[in-house]
Amino acid sequence: MKYDDLSVTILAKLALDGVIGGKHTSSESIKRGFPSHLKGDVDKTLKKLVRTNLVLHHPTSYGIQYSLNPRRLDEIRKIVSDFG
């Protein structure tokens, strides 16, 4: 499957921050650092990554949180390294 720039950037950002499995973060934290005109696209891309099971979503009392799927970490690292 081919991934676009935004998908790879989100995966790389989560990997660099160590947001894997039990450690999770909000979509607002993920959107931090992106230009304001791309923030809606980040939300859509995040949902797409959840559907492909590369990113997991964790419902919490304070909102939905996201993390990388630890079972697909090797695949995620390959996607990020092949892109750059």
PDB file of C-alpha atoms in Angstrom:
ATOM      1  CA  MET A   1       0.000   0.000   0.000  1.00  0.00           C
ATOM      2  CA  LYS A   2       1.219   3.506  -0.838  1.00  0.00           C
ATOM      3  CA  TYR A   3       1.171   6.146   1.905  1.00  0.00           C
ATOM      4  CA  ASP A   4       1.095   9.903   1.322  1.00  0.00           C
ATOM      5  CA  ASP A   5       3.400  12.514   2.890  1.00  0.00           C
ATOM      6  CA  LEU A   6       0.989  13.339   5.693  1.00  0.00           C
ATOM      7  CA  SER A   7       0.509   9.693   6.728  1.00  0.00           C
ATOM      8  CA  VAL A   8       4.241   9.075   6.859  1.00  0.00           C
ATOM      9  CA  THR A   9       4.824  12.333   8.760  1.00  0.00           C
ATOM     10  CA  ILE A  10       2.233  11.364  11.392  1.00  0.00           C
ATOM     11  CA  LEU A  11       3.728   7.871  11.753  1.00  0.00           C
ATOM     12  CA  ALA A  12       7.241   9.319  12.043  1.00  0.00           C
ATOM     13  CA  LYS A  13       6.131  11.894  14.611  1.00  0.00           C
ATOM     14  CA  LEU A  14       4.464   9.243  16.796  1.00  0.00           C
ATOM     15  CA  ALA A  15       7.505   6.943  16.489  1.00  0.00           C
ATOM     16  CA  LEU A  16       9.944   9.748  17.303  1.00  0.00           C
ATOM     17  CA  ASP A  17       7.904  10.696  20.388  1.00  0.00           C
ATOM     18  CA  GLY A  18       7.767   7.032  21.469  1.00  0.00           C
ATOM     19  CA  VAL A  19       3.956   6.955  21.405  1.00  0.00           C
ATOM     20  CA  ILE A  20       3.599   3.180  21.091  1.00  0.00           C
ATOM     21  CA  GLY A  21       1.020   0.843  22.612  1.00  0.00           C
ATOM     22  CA  GLY A  22       0.172   1.864  26.173  1.00  0.00           C
ATOM     23  CA  LYS A  23       1.654   5.342  25.819  1.00  0.00           C
ATOM     24  CA  HIS A  24      -0.838   7.478  23.912  1.00  0.00           C
ATOM     25  CA  THR A  25      -1.465  11.091  22.964  1.00  0.00           C
ATOM     26  CA  SER A  26      -4.347  13.288  21.835  1.00  0.00           C
ATOM     27  CA  SER A  27      -5.019  14.370  18.273  1.00  0.00           C
ATOM     28  CA  GLU A  28      -4.334  17.952  19.398  1.00  0.00           C
ATOM     29  CA  SER A  29      -0.793  16.954  20.364  1.00  0.00           C
ATOM     30  CA  ILE A  30      -0.330  15.193  17.034  1.00  0.00           C
ATOM     31  CA  LYS A  31      -1.558  18.265  15.126  1.00  0.00           C
ATOM     32  CA  ARG A  32       0.909  20.503  16.960  1.00  0.00           C
ATOM     33  CA  GLY A  33       3.608  21.577  14.524  1.00  0.00           C
ATOM     34  CA  PHE A  34       1.482  21.226  11.391  1.00  0.00           C
ATOM     35  CA  PRO A  35       0.339  24.346   9.514  1.00  0.00           C
ATOM     36  CA  SER A  36      -3.186  25.447  10.473  1.00  0.00           C
ATOM     37  CA  HIS A  37      -4.562  24.758   6.978  1.00  0.00           C
ATOM     38  CA  LEU A  38      -3.573  21.064   7.299  1.00  0.00           C
ATOM     39  CA  LYS A  39      -5.122  20.337  10.722  1.00  0.00           C
ATOM     40  CA  GLY A  40      -8.388  19.020   9.209  1.00  0.00           C
ATOM     41  CA  ASP A  41      -6.385  16.792   6.880  1.00  0.00           C
ATOM     42  CA  VAL A  42      -4.417  15.470   9.856  1.00  0.00           C
ATOM     43  CA  ASP A  43      -7.688  14.375  11.510  1.00  0.00           C
ATOM     44  CA  LYS A  44      -8.827  12.586   8.324  1.00  0.00           C
ATOM     45  CA  THR A  45      -5.450  10.926   7.849  1.00  0.00           C
ATOM     46  CA  LEU A  46      -5.390   9.819  11.478  1.00  0.00           C
ATOM     47  CA  LYS A  47      -8.762   8.108  11.015  1.00  0.00           C
ATOM     48  CA  LYS A  48      -7.439   6.411   7.866  1.00  0.00           C
ATOM     49  CA  LEU A  49      -4.397   5.139   9.779  1.00  0.00           C
ATOM     50  CA  VAL A  50      -6.708   3.758  12.492  1.00  0.00           C
ATOM     51  CA  ARG A  51      -8.721   1.909   9.810  1.00  0.00           C
ATOM     52  CA  THR A  52      -5.510   0.381   8.410  1.00  0.00           C
ATOM     53  CA  ASN A  53      -4.614  -0.656  11.994  1.00  0.00           C
ATOM     54  CA  LEU A  54      -1.241   1.121  11.987  1.00  0.00           C
ATOM     55  CA  VAL A  55      -2.497   3.508  14.661  1.00  0.00           C
ATOM     56  CA  LEU A  56      -4.661   2.442  17.615  1.00  0.00           C
ATOM     57  CA  HIS A  57      -7.256   4.651  19.271  1.00  0.00           C
ATOM     58  CA  HIS A  58      -7.815   4.524  23.026  1.00  0.00           C
ATOM     59  CA  PRO A  59     -11.081   5.948  24.381  1.00  0.00           C
ATOM     60  CA  THR A  60     -10.435   7.618  27.743  1.00  0.00           C
ATOM     61  CA  SER A  61     -12.487   9.726  30.127  1.00  0.00           C
ATOM     62  CA  TYR A  62     -10.772  12.832  28.715  1.00  0.00           C
ATOM     63  CA  GLY A  63     -11.160  12.006  25.008  1.00  0.00           C
ATOM     64  CA  ILE A  64      -9.824   9.751  22.273  1.00  0.00           C
ATOM     65  CA  GLN A  65      -6.083   9.105  22.426  1.00  0.00           C
ATOM     66  CA  TYR A  66      -3.859   7.610  19.703  1.00  0.00           C
ATOM     67  CA  SER A  67      -0.721   5.451  19.609  1.00  0.00           C
ATOM     68  CA  LEU A  68       1.196   3.300  17.162  1.00  0.00           C
ATOM     69  CA  ASN A  69       0.234  -0.366  16.974  1.00  0.00           C
ATOM     70  CA  PRO A  70       3.147  -2.213  18.637  1.00  0.00           C
ATOM     71  CA  ARG A  71       2.378  -5.382  16.654  1.00  0.00           C
ATOM     72  CA  ARG A  72       3.015  -3.516  13.382  1.00  0.00           C
ATOM     73  CA  LEU A  73       6.036  -1.516  14.506  1.00  0.00           C
ATOM     74  CA  ASP A  74       8.450  -3.179  12.061  1.00  0.00           C
ATOM     75  CA  GLU A  75       6.101  -2.373   9.173  1.00  0.00           C
ATOM     76  CA  ILE A  76       5.725   1.234  10.372  1.00  0.00           C
ATOM     77  CA  ARG A  77       9.506   1.674  10.594  1.00  0.00           C
ATOM     78  CA  LYS A  78       9.852   0.302   7.054  1.00  0.00           C
ATOM     79  CA  ILE A  79       7.178   2.709   5.725  1.00  0.00           C
ATOM     80  CA  VAL A  80       8.918   5.678   7.345  1.00  0.00           C
ATOM     81  CA  SER A  81      12.427   4.678   6.237  1.00  0.00           C
ATOM     82  CA  ASP A  82      11.363   3.872   2.648  1.00  0.00           C
ATOM     83  CA  PHE A  83       9.700   7.266   2.332  1.00  0.00           C
ATOM     84  CA  GLY A  84      12.654   9.370   3.393  1.00  0.00           C
TER      85      GLY A  84
END
